Amino acid sequence: DVAEYVSSLTEISAVSGTSVAQYAIKRGVKPEHYPLVKLDLNYPAVVFLVKSGEEVIGYQRRYLEPLWGFLKTQTSKGFKKSENVICYPRPYSDIAICEGPFSAIAATSFGYSAVCTFGAGISQEQLDLVYSMLKTKGMKKVFLAFALDSAGDKGTDRMFKYFAVKGIEVWKLTPEVGIDLNDALMA
């Protein structure tokens, strides 16, 4: 149960000296993100909450050390990533679309509102959600910040085509260092 699991999570500010809290902070998590970012000290993992209104409808865990040597992230059971995004808003700022939560958080450090799509395979539902946000805010441009790899290139191409048809100006954000905005922030 999502609500039960979320109630067992720890606030970053309560354990700021632990390795998992330091990991989150090093990767760009700031107090403004704490309502949507918690810690699971049992795994250890940083947990990104997904909300619909005030209700947490899902989460994605990012492990400090991959489980079984390969599993870096895990999403809550039954949560449909392809139908949701995480938003990290900043007042009066342009929107950057990112693959992962840490890259989206990095985008806020660079002055953008950010949307996390949980990977480069952005779905039609996610595109429509972002377009609806842009339309609601009266925005006419968007910044794409997917990773500089083949999957990121495919996702970026899909978004360019989608937003061009909708009359949205599209800009690509390229990190100065590394393959994504979080790499650039950490450098």
Short mmCIF file of the C-alpha atoms (twelve columns), coordinates in Angstrom:
data_MODEL
# 
_entry.id   MODEL 
# 
loop_
_atom_site.group_PDB 
_atom_site.id 
_atom_site.type_symbol 
_atom_site.label_atom_id 
_atom_site.label_alt_id 
_atom_site.label_comp_id 
_atom_site.label_asym_id 
_atom_site.label_seq_id 
_atom_site.Cartn_x 
_atom_site.Cartn_y 
_atom_site.Cartn_z 
_atom_site.pdbx_PDB_model_num 
ATOM 1   C CA . ASP A 1   0.000  0.000  0.000   1 
ATOM 2   C CA . VAL A 2   1.474  3.353  -1.110  1 
ATOM 3   C CA . ALA A 3   0.116  5.411  1.793   1 
ATOM 4   C CA . GLU A 4   1.450  2.949  4.365   1 
ATOM 5   C CA . TYR A 5   4.897  2.868  2.737   1 
ATOM 6   C CA . VAL A 6   5.065  6.676  2.442   1 
ATOM 7   C CA . SER A 7   4.181  7.036  6.133   1 
ATOM 8   C CA . SER A 8   7.260  4.922  6.967   1 
ATOM 9   C CA . LEU A 9   9.641  7.236  5.101   1 
ATOM 10  C CA . THR A 10  11.997 9.680  6.790   1 
ATOM 11  C CA . GLU A 11  12.283 13.420 6.218   1 
ATOM 12  C CA . ILE A 12  15.692 14.505 4.909   1 
ATOM 13  C CA . SER A 13  15.905 17.310 7.472   1 
ATOM 14  C CA . ALA A 14  15.495 14.784 10.316  1 
ATOM 15  C CA . VAL A 15  18.589 12.768 9.337   1 
ATOM 16  C CA . SER A 16  20.666 15.215 7.293   1 
ATOM 17  C CA . GLY A 17  23.955 13.668 8.454   1 
ATOM 18  C CA . THR A 18  23.228 10.137 7.169   1 
ATOM 19  C CA . SER A 19  24.803 8.793  3.983   1 
ATOM 20  C CA . VAL A 20  21.441 8.586  2.203   1 
ATOM 21  C CA . ALA A 21  20.576 12.209 3.074   1 
ATOM 22  C CA . GLN A 22  24.035 13.374 2.020   1 
ATOM 23  C CA . TYR A 23  23.631 11.478 -1.260  1 
ATOM 24  C CA . ALA A 24  20.326 13.269 -1.961  1 
ATOM 25  C CA . ILE A 25  21.757 16.666 -1.035  1 
ATOM 26  C CA . LYS A 26  24.885 16.086 -3.156  1 
ATOM 27  C CA . ARG A 27  22.616 15.289 -6.113  1 
ATOM 28  C CA . GLY A 28  20.820 18.648 -5.715  1 
ATOM 29  C CA . VAL A 29  17.875 18.017 -3.380  1 
ATOM 30  C CA . LYS A 30  17.124 21.228 -1.456  1 
ATOM 31  C CA . PRO A 31  14.544 22.025 1.239   1 
ATOM 32  C CA . GLU A 32  12.127 23.245 -1.453  1 
ATOM 33  C CA . HIS A 33  12.031 19.650 -2.771  1 
ATOM 34  C CA . TYR A 34  11.461 17.968 0.620   1 
ATOM 35  C CA . PRO A 35  7.662  17.716 0.211   1 
ATOM 36  C CA . LEU A 36  8.238  15.385 -2.769  1 
ATOM 37  C CA . VAL A 37  11.519 13.713 -1.765  1 
ATOM 38  C CA . LYS A 38  11.865 11.412 1.243   1 
ATOM 39  C CA . LEU A 39  14.324 8.795  2.453   1 
ATOM 40  C CA . ASP A 40  13.972 5.065  2.956   1 
ATOM 41  C CA . LEU A 41  16.659 4.244  5.500   1 
ATOM 42  C CA . ASN A 42  15.992 0.495  5.290   1 
ATOM 43  C CA . TYR A 43  17.299 0.042  1.725   1 
ATOM 44  C CA . PRO A 44  18.864 2.866  1.707   1 
ATOM 45  C CA . ALA A 45  17.184 4.888  -1.028  1 
ATOM 46  C CA . VAL A 46  15.977 8.325  -1.995  1 
ATOM 47  C CA . VAL A 47  12.233 8.208  -2.685  1 
ATOM 48  C CA . PHE A 48  10.554 10.564 -5.152  1 
ATOM 49  C CA . LEU A 49  6.824  10.935 -4.510  1 
ATOM 50  C CA . VAL A 50  4.262  11.352 -7.269  1 
ATOM 51  C CA . LYS A 51  1.138  13.248 -6.294  1 
ATOM 52  C CA . SER A 52  -2.251 13.882 -7.778  1 
ATOM 53  C CA . GLY A 53  -3.473 16.916 -5.885  1 
ATOM 54  C CA . GLU A 54  -2.506 16.210 -2.280  1 
ATOM 55  C CA . GLU A 55  -2.642 12.415 -2.591  1 
ATOM 56  C CA . VAL A 56  0.532  10.392 -3.158  1 
ATOM 57  C CA . ILE A 57  -0.321 8.000  -5.988  1 
ATOM 58  C CA . GLY A 58  3.092  6.433  -6.489  1 
ATOM 59  C CA . TYR A 59  6.807  6.738  -5.990  1 
ATOM 60  C CA . GLN A 60  10.155 5.893  -7.458  1 
ATOM 61  C CA . ARG A 61  12.992 4.695  -5.243  1 
ATOM 62  C CA . ARG A 62  16.622 5.447  -6.224  1 
ATOM 63  C CA . TYR A 63  18.982 3.122  -4.400  1 
ATOM 64  C CA . LEU A 64  22.372 4.334  -3.222  1 
ATOM 65  C CA . GLU A 65  23.851 1.015  -4.315  1 
ATOM 66  C CA . PRO A 66  22.043 -0.931 -7.060  1 
ATOM 67  C CA . LEU A 67  20.195 -3.977 -5.761  1 
ATOM 68  C CA . TRP A 68  21.509 -7.249 -7.130  1 
ATOM 69  C CA . GLY A 69  24.221 -5.253 -8.896  1 
ATOM 70  C CA . PHE A 70  21.938 -3.742 -11.555 1 
ATOM 71  C CA . LEU A 71  18.614 -2.375 -10.191 1 
ATOM 72  C CA . LYS A 72  19.144 1.382  -9.627  1 
ATOM 73  C CA . THR A 73  15.497 2.410  -9.397  1 
ATOM 74  C CA . GLN A 74  12.197 0.805  -8.509  1 
ATOM 75  C CA . THR A 75  8.704  2.168  -8.961  1 
ATOM 76  C CA . SER A 76  5.767  1.409  -6.683  1 
ATOM 77  C CA . LYS A 77  3.721  -1.622 -7.620  1 
ATOM 78  C CA . GLY A 78  0.826  -0.780 -9.903  1 
ATOM 79  C CA . PHE A 79  2.049  2.755  -10.606 1 
ATOM 80  C CA . LYS A 80  1.880  3.606  -14.297 1 
ATOM 81  C CA . LYS A 81  4.913  5.759  -15.079 1 
ATOM 82  C CA . SER A 82  3.698  6.285  -18.639 1 
ATOM 83  C CA . GLU A 83  0.573  8.075  -17.367 1 
ATOM 84  C CA . ASN A 84  2.262  10.377 -14.849 1 
ATOM 85  C CA . VAL A 85  5.001  12.940 -14.373 1 
ATOM 86  C CA . ILE A 86  6.576  14.620 -11.354 1 
ATOM 87  C CA . CYS A 87  6.555  18.417 -11.389 1 
ATOM 88  C CA . TYR A 88  9.023  20.602 -9.532  1 
ATOM 89  C CA . PRO A 89  7.637  24.111 -10.047 1 
ATOM 90  C CA . ARG A 90  9.464  27.416 -9.731  1 
ATOM 91  C CA . PRO A 91  7.556  30.677 -10.015 1 
ATOM 92  C CA . TYR A 92  7.825  32.601 -13.287 1 
ATOM 93  C CA . SER A 93  10.175 30.162 -14.977 1 
ATOM 94  C CA . ASP A 94  10.336 28.170 -18.173 1 
ATOM 95  C CA . ILE A 95  9.727  24.412 -18.078 1 
ATOM 96  C CA . ALA A 96  12.478 21.848 -18.668 1 
ATOM 97  C CA . ILE A 97  11.464 18.265 -19.400 1 
ATOM 98  C CA . CYS A 98  13.882 15.696 -17.963 1 
ATOM 99  C CA . GLU A 99  14.086 11.913 -17.880 1 
ATOM 100 C CA . GLY A 100 14.755 11.296 -14.203 1 
ATOM 101 C CA . PRO A 101 13.933 12.931 -10.888 1 
ATOM 102 C CA . PHE A 102 17.524 13.937 -10.106 1 
ATOM 103 C CA . SER A 103 17.872 15.637 -13.517 1 
ATOM 104 C CA . ALA A 104 14.571 17.440 -12.943 1 
ATOM 105 C CA . ILE A 105 15.793 18.609 -9.540  1 
ATOM 106 C CA . ALA A 106 19.023 19.795 -11.191 1 
ATOM 107 C CA . ALA A 107 16.927 21.784 -13.690 1 
ATOM 108 C CA . THR A 108 15.381 23.702 -10.779 1 
ATOM 109 C CA . SER A 109 18.899 24.632 -9.623  1 
ATOM 110 C CA . PHE A 110 19.475 26.096 -13.091 1 
ATOM 111 C CA . GLY A 111 16.301 28.210 -12.735 1 
ATOM 112 C CA . TYR A 112 13.701 26.090 -14.542 1 
ATOM 113 C CA . SER A 113 10.457 24.551 -13.462 1 
ATOM 114 C CA . ALA A 114 10.964 20.880 -14.184 1 
ATOM 115 C CA . VAL A 115 9.002  17.839 -15.262 1 
ATOM 116 C CA . CYS A 116 10.291 14.283 -14.795 1 
ATOM 117 C CA . THR A 117 9.026  11.663 -17.270 1 
ATOM 118 C CA . PHE A 118 10.659 8.585  -15.637 1 
ATOM 119 C CA . GLY A 119 12.769 7.816  -18.688 1 
ATOM 120 C CA . ALA A 120 13.303 8.674  -22.326 1 
ATOM 121 C CA . GLY A 121 10.325 6.629  -23.581 1 
ATOM 122 C CA . ILE A 122 7.915  9.528  -23.138 1 
ATOM 123 C CA . SER A 123 4.333  8.444  -23.760 1 
ATOM 124 C CA . GLN A 124 1.487  10.233 -25.491 1 
ATOM 125 C CA . GLU A 125 -0.227 10.687 -22.102 1 
ATOM 126 C CA . GLN A 126 2.891  12.341 -20.667 1 
ATOM 127 C CA . LEU A 127 3.232  14.618 -23.694 1 
ATOM 128 C CA . ASP A 128 -0.405 15.625 -23.320 1 
ATOM 129 C CA . LEU A 129 0.101  16.310 -19.574 1 
ATOM 130 C CA . VAL A 130 3.049  18.611 -20.285 1 
ATOM 131 C CA . TYR A 131 1.213  20.360 -23.100 1 
ATOM 132 C CA . SER A 132 -1.757 20.932 -20.790 1 
ATOM 133 C CA . MET A 133 0.591  22.500 -18.206 1 
ATOM 134 C CA . LEU A 134 2.102  24.781 -20.831 1 
ATOM 135 C CA . LYS A 135 -1.324 25.779 -22.118 1 
ATOM 136 C CA . THR A 136 -2.672 26.454 -18.602 1 
ATOM 137 C CA . LYS A 137 0.294  28.735 -17.862 1 
ATOM 138 C CA . GLY A 138 0.084  30.418 -21.277 1 
ATOM 139 C CA . MET A 139 3.620  29.277 -22.121 1 
ATOM 140 C CA . LYS A 140 4.797  29.114 -25.717 1 
ATOM 141 C CA . LYS A 141 8.157  27.375 -25.274 1 
ATOM 142 C CA . VAL A 142 9.656  24.355 -23.573 1 
ATOM 143 C CA . PHE A 143 13.202 23.167 -22.899 1 
ATOM 144 C CA . LEU A 144 14.159 19.527 -23.464 1 
ATOM 145 C CA . ALA A 145 16.844 18.088 -21.207 1 
ATOM 146 C CA . PHE A 146 16.971 14.371 -21.897 1 
ATOM 147 C CA . ALA A 147 20.264 12.513 -21.526 1 
ATOM 148 C CA . LEU A 148 22.830 12.700 -24.306 1 
ATOM 149 C CA . ASP A 149 22.492 9.070  -25.376 1 
ATOM 150 C CA . SER A 150 20.544 7.182  -28.033 1 
ATOM 151 C CA . ALA A 151 17.427 6.749  -25.859 1 
ATOM 152 C CA . GLY A 152 17.508 10.442 -24.915 1 
ATOM 153 C CA . ASP A 153 17.910 11.404 -28.581 1 
ATOM 154 C CA . LYS A 154 14.826 9.353  -29.541 1 
ATOM 155 C CA . GLY A 155 12.753 10.912 -26.752 1 
ATOM 156 C CA . THR A 156 13.956 14.402 -27.696 1 
ATOM 157 C CA . ASP A 157 13.066 13.836 -31.376 1 
ATOM 158 C CA . ARG A 158 9.581  12.677 -30.400 1 
ATOM 159 C CA . MET A 159 9.040  15.765 -28.230 1 
ATOM 160 C CA . PHE A 160 10.344 18.127 -30.928 1 
ATOM 161 C CA . LYS A 161 7.795  16.728 -33.387 1 
ATOM 162 C CA . TYR A 162 4.930  16.744 -30.879 1 
ATOM 163 C CA . PHE A 163 5.443  20.308 -29.652 1 
ATOM 164 C CA . ALA A 164 6.183  21.732 -33.130 1 
ATOM 165 C CA . VAL A 165 2.731  20.611 -34.298 1 
ATOM 166 C CA . LYS A 166 1.215  22.314 -31.233 1 
ATOM 167 C CA . GLY A 167 2.989  25.619 -32.002 1 
ATOM 168 C CA . ILE A 168 5.323  25.386 -29.004 1 
ATOM 169 C CA . GLU A 169 8.871  26.693 -29.421 1 
ATOM 170 C CA . VAL A 170 11.341 23.957 -28.444 1 
ATOM 171 C CA . TRP A 171 14.872 24.422 -27.133 1 
ATOM 172 C CA . LYS A 172 17.328 21.686 -26.253 1 
ATOM 173 C CA . LEU A 173 19.344 22.014 -23.041 1 
ATOM 174 C CA . THR A 174 22.768 20.434 -23.304 1 
ATOM 175 C CA . PRO A 175 24.848 19.934 -20.165 1 
ATOM 176 C CA . GLU A 176 28.321 21.452 -20.141 1 
ATOM 177 C CA . VAL A 177 29.644 18.317 -18.413 1 
ATOM 178 C CA . GLY A 178 28.360 14.733 -18.464 1 
ATOM 179 C CA . ILE A 179 25.285 13.357 -20.176 1 
ATOM 180 C CA . ASP A 180 22.460 15.045 -18.227 1 
ATOM 181 C CA . LEU A 181 21.695 18.090 -16.091 1 
ATOM 182 C CA . ASN A 182 22.400 16.240 -12.857 1 
ATOM 183 C CA . ASP A 183 25.924 15.390 -14.061 1 
ATOM 184 C CA . ALA A 184 26.458 19.076 -14.849 1 
ATOM 185 C CA . LEU A 185 25.141 20.157 -11.439 1 
ATOM 186 C CA . MET A 186 27.314 17.679 -9.568  1 
ATOM 187 C CA . ALA A 187 30.419 18.783 -11.541 1 
# 
